[in-house]
Coordinates of C-alpha atoms in Angstrom, one line a residue:
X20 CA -193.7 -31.4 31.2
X21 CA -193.2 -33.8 34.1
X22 CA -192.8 -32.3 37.5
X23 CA -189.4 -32.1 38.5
X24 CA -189.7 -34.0 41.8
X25 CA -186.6 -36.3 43.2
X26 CA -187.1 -38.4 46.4
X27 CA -183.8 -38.9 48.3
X28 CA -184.7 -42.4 50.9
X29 CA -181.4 -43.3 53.1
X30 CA -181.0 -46.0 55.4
X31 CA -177.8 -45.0 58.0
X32 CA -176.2 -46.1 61.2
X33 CA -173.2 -43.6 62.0
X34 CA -174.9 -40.5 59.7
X35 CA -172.6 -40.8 56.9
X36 CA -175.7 -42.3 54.5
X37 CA -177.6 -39.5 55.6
X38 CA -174.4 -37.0 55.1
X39 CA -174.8 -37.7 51.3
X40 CA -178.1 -38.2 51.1
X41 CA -178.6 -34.1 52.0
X42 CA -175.3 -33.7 49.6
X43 CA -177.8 -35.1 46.8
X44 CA -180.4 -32.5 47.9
X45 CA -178.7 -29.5 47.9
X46 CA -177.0 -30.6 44.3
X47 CA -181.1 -31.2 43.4
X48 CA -181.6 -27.7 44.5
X49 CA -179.3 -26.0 42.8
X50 CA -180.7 -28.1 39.7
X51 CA -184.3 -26.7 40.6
X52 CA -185.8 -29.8 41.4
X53 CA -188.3 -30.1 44.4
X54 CA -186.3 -32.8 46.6
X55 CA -187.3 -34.6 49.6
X56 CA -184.7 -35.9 51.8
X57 CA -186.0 -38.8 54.6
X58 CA -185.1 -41.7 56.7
X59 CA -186.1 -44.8 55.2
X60 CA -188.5 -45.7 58.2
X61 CA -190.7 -42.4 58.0
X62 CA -191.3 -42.6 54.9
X63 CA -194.7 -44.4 53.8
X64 CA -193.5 -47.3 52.1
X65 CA -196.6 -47.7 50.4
X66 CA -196.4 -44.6 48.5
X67 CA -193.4 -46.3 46.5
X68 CA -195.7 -47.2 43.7
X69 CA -196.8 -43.6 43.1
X70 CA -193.3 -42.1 42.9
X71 CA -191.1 -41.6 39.4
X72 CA -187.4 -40.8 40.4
X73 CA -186.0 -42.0 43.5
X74 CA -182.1 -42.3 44.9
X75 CA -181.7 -44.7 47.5
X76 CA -178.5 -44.5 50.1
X77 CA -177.7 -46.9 52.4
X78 CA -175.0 -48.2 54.6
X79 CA -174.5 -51.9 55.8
X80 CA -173.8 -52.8 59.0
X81 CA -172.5 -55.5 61.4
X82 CA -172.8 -58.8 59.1
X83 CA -174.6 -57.2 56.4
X84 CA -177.5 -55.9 57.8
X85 CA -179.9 -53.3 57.4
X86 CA -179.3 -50.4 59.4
X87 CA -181.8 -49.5 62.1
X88 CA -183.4 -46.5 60.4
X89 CA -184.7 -48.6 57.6
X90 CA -185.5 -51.9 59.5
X91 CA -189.0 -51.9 58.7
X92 CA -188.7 -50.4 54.8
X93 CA -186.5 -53.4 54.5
X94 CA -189.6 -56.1 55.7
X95 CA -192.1 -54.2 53.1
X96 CA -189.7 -54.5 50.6
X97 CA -188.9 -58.6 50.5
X98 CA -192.2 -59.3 51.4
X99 CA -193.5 -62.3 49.2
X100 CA -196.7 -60.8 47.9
X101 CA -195.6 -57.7 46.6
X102 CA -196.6 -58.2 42.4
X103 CA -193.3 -58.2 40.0
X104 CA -194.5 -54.9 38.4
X105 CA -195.4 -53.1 41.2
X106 CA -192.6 -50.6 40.9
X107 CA -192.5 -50.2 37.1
X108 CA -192.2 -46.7 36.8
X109 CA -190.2 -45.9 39.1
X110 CA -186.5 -44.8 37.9
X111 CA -184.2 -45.4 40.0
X112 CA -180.7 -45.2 41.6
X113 CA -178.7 -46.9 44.5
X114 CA -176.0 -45.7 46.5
X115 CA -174.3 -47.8 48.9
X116 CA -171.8 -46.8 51.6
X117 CA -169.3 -49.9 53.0
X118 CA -166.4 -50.9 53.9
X119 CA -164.7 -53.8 51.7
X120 CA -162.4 -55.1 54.7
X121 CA -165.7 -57.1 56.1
X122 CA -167.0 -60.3 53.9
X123 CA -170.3 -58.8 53.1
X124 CA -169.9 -55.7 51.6
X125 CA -172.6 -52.9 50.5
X126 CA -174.8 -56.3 50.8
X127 CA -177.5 -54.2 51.7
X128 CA -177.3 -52.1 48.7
X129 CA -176.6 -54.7 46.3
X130 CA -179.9 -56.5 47.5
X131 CA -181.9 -53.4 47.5
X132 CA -181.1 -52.7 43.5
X133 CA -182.0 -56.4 42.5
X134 CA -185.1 -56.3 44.6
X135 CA -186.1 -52.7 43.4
X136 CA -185.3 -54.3 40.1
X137 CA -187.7 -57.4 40.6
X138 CA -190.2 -55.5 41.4
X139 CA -190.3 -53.7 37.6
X140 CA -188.4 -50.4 38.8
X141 CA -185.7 -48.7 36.5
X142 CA -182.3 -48.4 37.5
X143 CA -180.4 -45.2 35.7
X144 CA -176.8 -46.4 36.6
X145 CA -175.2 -49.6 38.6
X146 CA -175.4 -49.6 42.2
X147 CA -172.3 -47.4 43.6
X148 CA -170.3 -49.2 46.2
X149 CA -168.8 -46.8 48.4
X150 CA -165.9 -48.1 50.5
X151 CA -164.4 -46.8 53.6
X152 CA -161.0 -48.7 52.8
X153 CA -160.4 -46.4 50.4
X154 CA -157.4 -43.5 50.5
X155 CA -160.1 -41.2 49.7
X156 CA -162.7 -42.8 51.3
X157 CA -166.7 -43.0 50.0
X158 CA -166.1 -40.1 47.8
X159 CA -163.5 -42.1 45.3
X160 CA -167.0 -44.1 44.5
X161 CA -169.6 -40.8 45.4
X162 CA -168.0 -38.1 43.2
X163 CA -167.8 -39.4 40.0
X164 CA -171.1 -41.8 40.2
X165 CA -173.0 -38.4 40.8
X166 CA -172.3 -36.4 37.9
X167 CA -173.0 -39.5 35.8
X168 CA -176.1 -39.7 38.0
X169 CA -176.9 -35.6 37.0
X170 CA -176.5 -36.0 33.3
X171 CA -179.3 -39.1 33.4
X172 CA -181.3 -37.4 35.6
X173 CA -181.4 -34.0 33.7
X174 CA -182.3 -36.0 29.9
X175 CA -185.2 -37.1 31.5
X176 CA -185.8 -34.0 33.3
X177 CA -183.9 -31.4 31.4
X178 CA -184.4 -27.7 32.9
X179 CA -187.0 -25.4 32.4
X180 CA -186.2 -22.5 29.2
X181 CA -184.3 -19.7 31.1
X182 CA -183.4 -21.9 34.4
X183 CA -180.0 -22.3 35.0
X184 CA -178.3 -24.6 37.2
X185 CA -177.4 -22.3 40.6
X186 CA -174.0 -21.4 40.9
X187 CA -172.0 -23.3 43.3
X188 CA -170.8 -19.7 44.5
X189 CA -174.1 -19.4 45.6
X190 CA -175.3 -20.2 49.1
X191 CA -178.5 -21.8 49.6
X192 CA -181.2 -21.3 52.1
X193 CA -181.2 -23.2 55.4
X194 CA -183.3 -26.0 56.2
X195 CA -185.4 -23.6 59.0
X196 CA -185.6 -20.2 59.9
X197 CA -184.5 -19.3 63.3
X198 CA -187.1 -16.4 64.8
X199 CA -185.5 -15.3 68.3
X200 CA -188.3 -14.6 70.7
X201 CA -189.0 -11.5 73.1
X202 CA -187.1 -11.8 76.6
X203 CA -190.4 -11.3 78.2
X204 CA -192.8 -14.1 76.1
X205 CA -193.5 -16.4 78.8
X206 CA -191.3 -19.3 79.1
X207 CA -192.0 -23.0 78.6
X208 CA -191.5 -25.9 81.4
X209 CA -188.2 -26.7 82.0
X210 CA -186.2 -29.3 80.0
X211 CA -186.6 -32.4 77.6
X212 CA -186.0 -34.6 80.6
X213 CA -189.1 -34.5 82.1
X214 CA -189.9 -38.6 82.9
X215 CA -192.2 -38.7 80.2
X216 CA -196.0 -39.2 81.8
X217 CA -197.2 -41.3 78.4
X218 CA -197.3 -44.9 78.4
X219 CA -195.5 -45.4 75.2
X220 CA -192.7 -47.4 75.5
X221 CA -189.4 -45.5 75.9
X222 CA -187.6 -45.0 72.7
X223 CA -185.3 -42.5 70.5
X224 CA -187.8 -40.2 69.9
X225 CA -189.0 -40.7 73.9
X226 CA -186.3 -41.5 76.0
X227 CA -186.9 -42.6 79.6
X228 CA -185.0 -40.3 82.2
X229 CA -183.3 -42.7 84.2
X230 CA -182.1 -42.3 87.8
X231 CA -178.5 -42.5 88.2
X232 CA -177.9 -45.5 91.0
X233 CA -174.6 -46.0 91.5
X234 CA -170.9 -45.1 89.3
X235 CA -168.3 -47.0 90.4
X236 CA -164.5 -47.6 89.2
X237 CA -163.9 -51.2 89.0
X238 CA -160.2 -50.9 87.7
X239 CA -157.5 -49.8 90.2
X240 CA -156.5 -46.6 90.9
X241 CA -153.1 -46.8 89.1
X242 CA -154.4 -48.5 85.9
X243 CA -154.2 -46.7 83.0
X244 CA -157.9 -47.6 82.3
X245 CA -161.0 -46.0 84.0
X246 CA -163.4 -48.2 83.8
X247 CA -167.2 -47.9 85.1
X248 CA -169.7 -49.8 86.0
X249 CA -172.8 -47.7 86.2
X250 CA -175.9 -48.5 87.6
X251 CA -179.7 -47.1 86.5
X252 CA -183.0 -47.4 87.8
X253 CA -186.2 -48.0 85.6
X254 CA -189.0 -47.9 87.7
X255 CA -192.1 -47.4 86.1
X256 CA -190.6 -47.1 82.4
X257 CA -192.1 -50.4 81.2
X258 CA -188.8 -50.7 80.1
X259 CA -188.3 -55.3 79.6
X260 CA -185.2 -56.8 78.5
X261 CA -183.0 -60.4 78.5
X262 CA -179.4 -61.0 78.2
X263 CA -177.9 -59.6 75.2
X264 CA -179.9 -56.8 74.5
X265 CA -178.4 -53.4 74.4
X266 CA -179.0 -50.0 76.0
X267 CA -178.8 -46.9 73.8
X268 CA -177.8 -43.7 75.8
X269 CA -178.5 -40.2 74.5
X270 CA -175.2 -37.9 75.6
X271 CA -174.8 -34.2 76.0
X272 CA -171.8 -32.0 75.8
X273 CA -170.0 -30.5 78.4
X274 CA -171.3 -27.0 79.8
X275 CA -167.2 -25.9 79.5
X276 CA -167.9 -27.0 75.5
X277 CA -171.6 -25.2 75.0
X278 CA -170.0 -22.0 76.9
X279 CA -166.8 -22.0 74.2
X280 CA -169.2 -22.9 71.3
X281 CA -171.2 -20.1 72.3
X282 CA -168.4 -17.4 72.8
X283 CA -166.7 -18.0 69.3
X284 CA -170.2 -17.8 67.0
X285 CA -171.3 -15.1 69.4
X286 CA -174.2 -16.7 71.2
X287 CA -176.0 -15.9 74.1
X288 CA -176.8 -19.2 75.3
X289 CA -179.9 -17.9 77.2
X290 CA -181.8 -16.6 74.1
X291 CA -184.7 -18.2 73.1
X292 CA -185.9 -19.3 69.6
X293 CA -188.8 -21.3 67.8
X294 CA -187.9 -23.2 64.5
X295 CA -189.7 -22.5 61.3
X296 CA -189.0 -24.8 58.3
X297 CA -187.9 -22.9 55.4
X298 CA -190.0 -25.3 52.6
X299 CA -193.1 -26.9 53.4
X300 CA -193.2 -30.4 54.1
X301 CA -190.1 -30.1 56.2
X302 CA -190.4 -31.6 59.2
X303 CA -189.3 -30.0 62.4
X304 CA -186.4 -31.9 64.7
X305 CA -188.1 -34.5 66.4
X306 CA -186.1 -34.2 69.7
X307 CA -186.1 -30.0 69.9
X308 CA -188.6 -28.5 72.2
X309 CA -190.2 -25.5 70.7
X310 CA -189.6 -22.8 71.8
X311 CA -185.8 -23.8 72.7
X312 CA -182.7 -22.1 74.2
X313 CA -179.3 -21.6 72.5
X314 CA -178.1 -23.4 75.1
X315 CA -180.4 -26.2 75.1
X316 CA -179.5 -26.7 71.5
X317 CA -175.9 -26.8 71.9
X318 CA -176.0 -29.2 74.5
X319 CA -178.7 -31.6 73.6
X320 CA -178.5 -31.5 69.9
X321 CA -175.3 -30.5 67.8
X322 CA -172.7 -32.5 67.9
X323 CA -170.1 -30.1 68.7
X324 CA -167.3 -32.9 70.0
X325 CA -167.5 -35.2 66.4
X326 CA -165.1 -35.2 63.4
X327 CA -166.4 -32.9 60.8
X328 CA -167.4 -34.2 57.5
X329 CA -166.6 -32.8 54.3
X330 CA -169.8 -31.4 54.0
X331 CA -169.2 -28.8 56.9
X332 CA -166.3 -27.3 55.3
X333 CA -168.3 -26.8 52.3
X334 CA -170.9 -24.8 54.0
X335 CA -168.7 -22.6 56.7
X336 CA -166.7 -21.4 53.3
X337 CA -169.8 -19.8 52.3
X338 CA -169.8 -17.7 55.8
X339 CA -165.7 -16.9 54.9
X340 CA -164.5 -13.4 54.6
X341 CA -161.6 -14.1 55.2
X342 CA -159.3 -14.9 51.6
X343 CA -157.3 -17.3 53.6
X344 CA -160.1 -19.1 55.4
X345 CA -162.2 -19.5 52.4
X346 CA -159.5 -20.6 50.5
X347 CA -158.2 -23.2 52.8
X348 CA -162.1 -24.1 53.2
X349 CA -162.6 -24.3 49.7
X350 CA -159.7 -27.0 49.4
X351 CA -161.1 -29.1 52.2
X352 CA -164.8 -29.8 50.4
X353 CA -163.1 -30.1 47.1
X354 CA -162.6 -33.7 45.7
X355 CA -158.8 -33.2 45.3
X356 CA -158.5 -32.1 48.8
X357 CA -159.7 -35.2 50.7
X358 CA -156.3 -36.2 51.4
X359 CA -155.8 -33.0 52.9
X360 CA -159.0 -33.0 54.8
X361 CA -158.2 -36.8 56.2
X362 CA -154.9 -35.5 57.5
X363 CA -156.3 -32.4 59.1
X364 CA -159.4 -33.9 60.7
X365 CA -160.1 -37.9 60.7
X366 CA -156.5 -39.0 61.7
X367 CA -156.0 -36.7 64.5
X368 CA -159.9 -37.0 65.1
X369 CA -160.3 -33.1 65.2
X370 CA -163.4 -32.1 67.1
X371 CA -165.8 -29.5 65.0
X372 CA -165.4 -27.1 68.1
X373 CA -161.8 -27.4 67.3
X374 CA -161.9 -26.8 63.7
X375 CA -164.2 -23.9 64.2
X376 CA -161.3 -22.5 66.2
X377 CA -159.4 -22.5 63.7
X378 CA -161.3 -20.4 61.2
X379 CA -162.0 -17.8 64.0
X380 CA -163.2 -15.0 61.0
X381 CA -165.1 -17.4 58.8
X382 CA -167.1 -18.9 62.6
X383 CA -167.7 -15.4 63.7
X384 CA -169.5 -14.6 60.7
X385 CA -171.9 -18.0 60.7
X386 CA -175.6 -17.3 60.9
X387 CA -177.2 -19.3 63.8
X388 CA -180.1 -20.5 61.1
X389 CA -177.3 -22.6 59.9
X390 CA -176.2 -24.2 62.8
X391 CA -178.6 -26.9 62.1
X392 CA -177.5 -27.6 58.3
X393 CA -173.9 -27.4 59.6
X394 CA -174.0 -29.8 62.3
X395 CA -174.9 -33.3 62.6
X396 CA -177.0 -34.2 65.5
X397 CA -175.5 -36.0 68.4
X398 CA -176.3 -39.7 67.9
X399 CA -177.3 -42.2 70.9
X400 CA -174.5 -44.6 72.3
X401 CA -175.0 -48.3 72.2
X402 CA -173.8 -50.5 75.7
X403 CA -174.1 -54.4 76.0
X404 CA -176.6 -54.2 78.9
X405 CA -174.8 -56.1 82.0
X406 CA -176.9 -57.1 84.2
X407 CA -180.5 -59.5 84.1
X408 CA -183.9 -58.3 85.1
X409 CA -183.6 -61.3 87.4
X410 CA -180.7 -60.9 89.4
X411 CA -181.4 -56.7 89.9
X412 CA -185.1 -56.1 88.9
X413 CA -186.0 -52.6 87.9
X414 CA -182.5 -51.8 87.1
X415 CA -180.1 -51.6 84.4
X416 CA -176.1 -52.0 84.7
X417 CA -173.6 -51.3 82.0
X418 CA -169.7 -51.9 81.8
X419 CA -168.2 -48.9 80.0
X420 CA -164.5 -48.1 79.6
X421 CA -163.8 -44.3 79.5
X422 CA -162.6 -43.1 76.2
X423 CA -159.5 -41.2 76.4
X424 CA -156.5 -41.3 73.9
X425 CA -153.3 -39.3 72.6
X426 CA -153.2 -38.4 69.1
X427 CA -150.8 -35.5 67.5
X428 CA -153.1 -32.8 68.9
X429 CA -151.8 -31.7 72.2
X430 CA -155.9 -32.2 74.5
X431 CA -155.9 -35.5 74.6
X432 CA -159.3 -37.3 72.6
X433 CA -162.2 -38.0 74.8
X434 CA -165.5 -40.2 74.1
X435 CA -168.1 -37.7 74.3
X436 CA -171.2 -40.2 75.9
X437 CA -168.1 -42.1 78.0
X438 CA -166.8 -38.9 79.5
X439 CA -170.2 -37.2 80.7
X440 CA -171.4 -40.4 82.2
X441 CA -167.9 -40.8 84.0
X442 CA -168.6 -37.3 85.5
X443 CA -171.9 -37.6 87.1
X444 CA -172.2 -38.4 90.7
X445 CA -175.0 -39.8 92.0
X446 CA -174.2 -38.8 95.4
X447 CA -174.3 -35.2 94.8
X448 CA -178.1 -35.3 94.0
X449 CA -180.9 -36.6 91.4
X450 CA -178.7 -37.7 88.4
X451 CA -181.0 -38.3 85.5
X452 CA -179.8 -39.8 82.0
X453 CA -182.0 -40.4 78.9
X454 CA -182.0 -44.3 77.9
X455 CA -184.0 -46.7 76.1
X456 CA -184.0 -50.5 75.3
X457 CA -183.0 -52.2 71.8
X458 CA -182.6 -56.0 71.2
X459 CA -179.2 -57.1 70.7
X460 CA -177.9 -59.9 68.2
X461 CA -177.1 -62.6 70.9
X462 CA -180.0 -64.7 71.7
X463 CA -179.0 -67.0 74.5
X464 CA -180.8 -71.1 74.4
X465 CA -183.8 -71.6 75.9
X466 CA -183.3 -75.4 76.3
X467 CA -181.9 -75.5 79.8
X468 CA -179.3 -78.4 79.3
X469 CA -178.0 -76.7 76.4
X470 CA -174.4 -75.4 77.6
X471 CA -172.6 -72.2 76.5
X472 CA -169.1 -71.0 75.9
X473 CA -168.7 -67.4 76.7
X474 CA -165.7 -65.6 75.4
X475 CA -165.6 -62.1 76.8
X476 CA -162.4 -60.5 77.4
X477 CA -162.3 -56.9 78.8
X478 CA -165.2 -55.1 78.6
X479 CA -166.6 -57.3 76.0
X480 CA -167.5 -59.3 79.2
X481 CA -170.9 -57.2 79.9
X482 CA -173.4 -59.2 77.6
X483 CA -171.5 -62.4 79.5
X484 CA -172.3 -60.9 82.9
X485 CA -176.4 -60.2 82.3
X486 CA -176.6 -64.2 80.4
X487 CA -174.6 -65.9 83.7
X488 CA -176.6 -63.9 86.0
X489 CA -180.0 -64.5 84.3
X490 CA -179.0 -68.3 83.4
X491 CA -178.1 -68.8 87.4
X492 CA -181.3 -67.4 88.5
X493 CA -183.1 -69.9 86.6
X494 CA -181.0 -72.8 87.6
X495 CA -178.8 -73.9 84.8
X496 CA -175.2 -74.9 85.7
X497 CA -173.6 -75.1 82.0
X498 CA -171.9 -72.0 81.9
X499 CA -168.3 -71.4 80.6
X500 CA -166.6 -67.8 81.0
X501 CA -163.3 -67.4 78.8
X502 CA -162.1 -64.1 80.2
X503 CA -158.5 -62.0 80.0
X504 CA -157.3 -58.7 81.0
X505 CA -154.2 -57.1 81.6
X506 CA -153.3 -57.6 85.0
X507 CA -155.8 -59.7 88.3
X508 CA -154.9 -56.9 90.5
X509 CA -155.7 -54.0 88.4
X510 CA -158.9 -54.6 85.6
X511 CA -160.3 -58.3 86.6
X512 CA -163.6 -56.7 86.6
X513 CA -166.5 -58.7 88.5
X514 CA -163.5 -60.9 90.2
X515 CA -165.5 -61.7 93.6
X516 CA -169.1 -62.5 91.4
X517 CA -167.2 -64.8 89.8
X518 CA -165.4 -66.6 92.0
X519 CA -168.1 -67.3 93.9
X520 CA -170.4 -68.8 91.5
X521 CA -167.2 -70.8 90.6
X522 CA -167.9 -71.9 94.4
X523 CA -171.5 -73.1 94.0
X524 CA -171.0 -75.0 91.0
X525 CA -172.7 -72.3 88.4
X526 CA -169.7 -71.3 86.4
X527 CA -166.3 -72.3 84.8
X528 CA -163.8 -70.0 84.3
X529 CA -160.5 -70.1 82.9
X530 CA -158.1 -66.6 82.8
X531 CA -156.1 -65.4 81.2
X532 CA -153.8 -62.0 82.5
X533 CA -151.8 -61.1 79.6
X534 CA -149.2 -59.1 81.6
X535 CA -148.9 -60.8 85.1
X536 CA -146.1 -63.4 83.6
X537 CA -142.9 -62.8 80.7
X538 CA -145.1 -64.2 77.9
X539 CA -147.9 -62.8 77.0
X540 CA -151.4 -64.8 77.8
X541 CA -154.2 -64.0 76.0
X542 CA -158.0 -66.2 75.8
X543 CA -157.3 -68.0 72.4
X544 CA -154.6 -69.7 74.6
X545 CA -156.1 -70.9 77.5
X546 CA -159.5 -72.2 74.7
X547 CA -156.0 -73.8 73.2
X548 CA -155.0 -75.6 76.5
X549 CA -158.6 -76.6 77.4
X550 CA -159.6 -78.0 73.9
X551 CA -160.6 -81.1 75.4
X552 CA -163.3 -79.7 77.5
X553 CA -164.5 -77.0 74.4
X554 CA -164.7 -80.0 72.0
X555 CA -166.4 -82.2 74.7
X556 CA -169.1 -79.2 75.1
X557 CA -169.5 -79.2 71.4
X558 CA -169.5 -82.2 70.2
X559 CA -171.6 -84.0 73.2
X560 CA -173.7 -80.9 74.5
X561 CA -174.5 -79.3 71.9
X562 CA -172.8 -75.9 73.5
X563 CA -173.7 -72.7 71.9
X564 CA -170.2 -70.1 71.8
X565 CA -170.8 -66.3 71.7
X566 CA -167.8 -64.4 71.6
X567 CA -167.8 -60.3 72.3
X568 CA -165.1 -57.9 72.2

């Protein structure tokens, strides 16, 4: 008989691809299959010729792109000398996750069937196109695609005589041991934020540890907005970027948090721990040291502060001894009670600390090998970088509003990346924060006579900032800023930069304050009023526009 083996590739941005891609392996567990569950990009696409029964899930992003974590799977794949039957026998399915409301949706899912198909593979079911839009979400598409998935899959690998599929009663083991160590085993160095001595190039998986310059509010004291503009120092990171490239910032909870977390599953946040996986060939998280303090993990790692999934209900029920608790648990990873879960959790954006308040009996009763199966990992922040090499060498500035809103909860909502940068102080000592470099999708001209149109309103102004400032240092004079805000006095961020380029000749800038008159004044109005001049830049100078929000 064949060997049961499934491989599970997903490509995801926000986690929800990976979310289902683990759903799929803990249903292929519980059908006895051996199932491998990995990112696109560390997988070795070249093995794809060898394997028999693969489900693909991926997410499209931005304009139908790829997302990051599959990049490089998605070069291999189109590449032009790959021979028609290279993949023929290879069964296969496709699982996209999207959102209908933009043009391209599940594009990238769509493509990767046809192309899987080109290439002589064997699709067991149409691509699923899971939309966001939907009352119910992903799971309106998910739910009913897998079981149709199950009953293909198990014809061509029907179950051993004597196997029977595990009970969904039944919990299954976690993805790694936990073994606590003695008190007295000697203790590593200090944290993950040592500045890293190699000379690799600072990235996810190495971050560079990044002094802390400079935090200053740039909106007045009595608006309702904080807004920062925050200043880091790369020295010696070999860190090299240009206008429009981004910065991706790896955040930690807040000690008050990690110290709550810890007092409701019981944890003493000083004990330490080494990770053992639990199947071989599982392999360890890339960004926990080993060995590794409850505390480090709760601050560094779990993503205590996001919206639980699904998913998380489903395994905390299993902890439940509590009738009520399960019960209520139960509903919420059940396929009738998304509505109920959406009400509960996404649209008053519950935190998981929060939710795990509210199952006090179930929490308790969680075994800290879980904790890794049961939360998601906290994922890196992306900020237009807004400032050029060339105007501030060695340093990198972002624009970043604090996220803070009211929902029906009574704590107001807080942006978890937005919030801990707002509360360092450089002045108070050696602030370090873990960064890296991506490119972004604005490329700016490299013909210096070629003009550009920059609408940036609010904060959407940053990418604007780092192109004016590197386009001024090499001369060029056709720049055009677009900008609004609420109020001059209160968030017309960068207002003295500005006006003096306006003064040398390097900039034109129009305004627009959409509460400092009766009628409301927004960008698209003053473009309106100075079509004359937009049409001359297009139609004479070639002008490139780049609009960010």
């Amino acid at each position: 008989m064949a060997a049961r083996k499934l491989l599970v590739l997903f490509g995801s941005q926000t986690g929800t691809a990976q979310d289902t891609a683990e759903r799929i392996g803990r249903e292929a567990k519980r059908r006895h299959f051996q199932c491998r569950v990995e990112a696109l990009d560390s997988y070795d696409v070249a093995n794809l010729i060898n394997e028999l029964l693969v489900v693909f899930v991926c997410a499209t992003t931005g304009q139908g792109d790829p997302p990051d974590n599959m990049k490089i799977f998605w070069r291999f794949l189109f590449r032009k000398n790959l021979p028609p039957g290279s993949l023929c026998q290879l069964d296969y399915a496709v699982l996209g996750l999207g959102d209908s409301s933009y043009p391209k949706f599940n594009f990238v899912a769509k493509k990767l069937h046809k192309r899987v198909l080109q290439l002589g593979g064997n699709p067991l079911l149409p691509v699923a196109l899971g939309d966001d839009q939907h009352d119910l979400g992903p799971d309106a598409v998910v739910d009913p695609w897998l079981l149709a998935l199950w009953d293909k899959i198990l014809a061509l690998y029907p179950l051993a005589p004597g196997l029977e599929i595990i009970s969904p009663d039944v919990r299954l083991p976690p993805k790694y041991t936990l073994q606590y160590l003695d008190e007295d085993s000697p203790h590593p160095d200090g944290g993950l934020l040592q500045p890293t001595a190699s000379r690799a190039l600072p990235s996810e998986l190495q971050p560079f540890a990044a002094r802390m310059v400079s935090n200053q509010r740039v909106t007045a004291e009595s608006h309702f907005q904080d807004v920062r503009l925050i200043e880091f120092d790369v020295t010696g990171s070999g860190i090299t970027f240009s206008a429009g490239d981004v910065v991706m910032i790896q955040p930690q909870n807040s000690p008050e948090d990690v110290q709550q977390f810890c007092q409701l599953l019981r944890l003493d946040p000083d004990r330490r721990f080494v990770l053992k996986p639990t199947e071989p060939g599982t392999s360890l998280p890339a960004l926990l040291p080993q060995p590794c303090t409850i505390r480090h993990l709760v601050t560094h790692y779990l993503d205590i502060s996001c919206v639980p999934r699904r998913s998380f209900f489903e395994l905390l029920s299993y902890f439940s001894t509590n009738e009520l608790e399960r019960e209520k648990l139960q509903e919420f990873s059940s396929a009738q009670g998304q509505e109920e879960l959406y009400s509960y959790c996404n649209r008053p954006r519950r935190t998981t600390l929060e939710a795990l308040w509210d199952f006090p009996h179930t929490t308790c009763a969680v075994l800290p090998e879980y904790l890794l199966d049961l939360i998601p990992r906290i994922r890196p922040r992306a900020f237009s970088i807004a400032s050029s090499v060339l105007a501030h060498p060695d340093r990198i500035q972002i624009l970043m509003a604090v996220v803070r809103y009211k929902t029906r909860l009574s704590k107001p909502r807080r942006g978890l990346c937005s919030t801990w940068l707002a509360s360092l102080n450089p002045e108070q000592g050696d602030v370090r924060v873990p960064l890296w470099v991506k490119k972004g999708g604005m490329k700016f001209p490299s013909d210096p006579d070629t003009p550009v149109i920059m609408i940036g309103p609010g904060t959407g102004v940053a990418p604007f900032r780092a192109a004016i400032q590197e386009r001024v240092a090499q001369g060029r004079r056709g720049n055009c800023l677009f900008f609004g805000c609420r109020q001059k006095s209160k968030d017309f961020y960068c207002q003295a930069e500005w006006e003096e380029l306006v003064t040398k000749g390097f900039l034109t800038l129009f305004t627009a304050f959409s509460r400092d008159q009766e009628e409301k004044v927004y960008v698209q109005h003053r473009i309106q009023e100075n079509r004359r001049l937009v049409w001359e830049l297009l139609s004479n100078g070639n002008a490139h526009v780049y609009l960010a929000g």
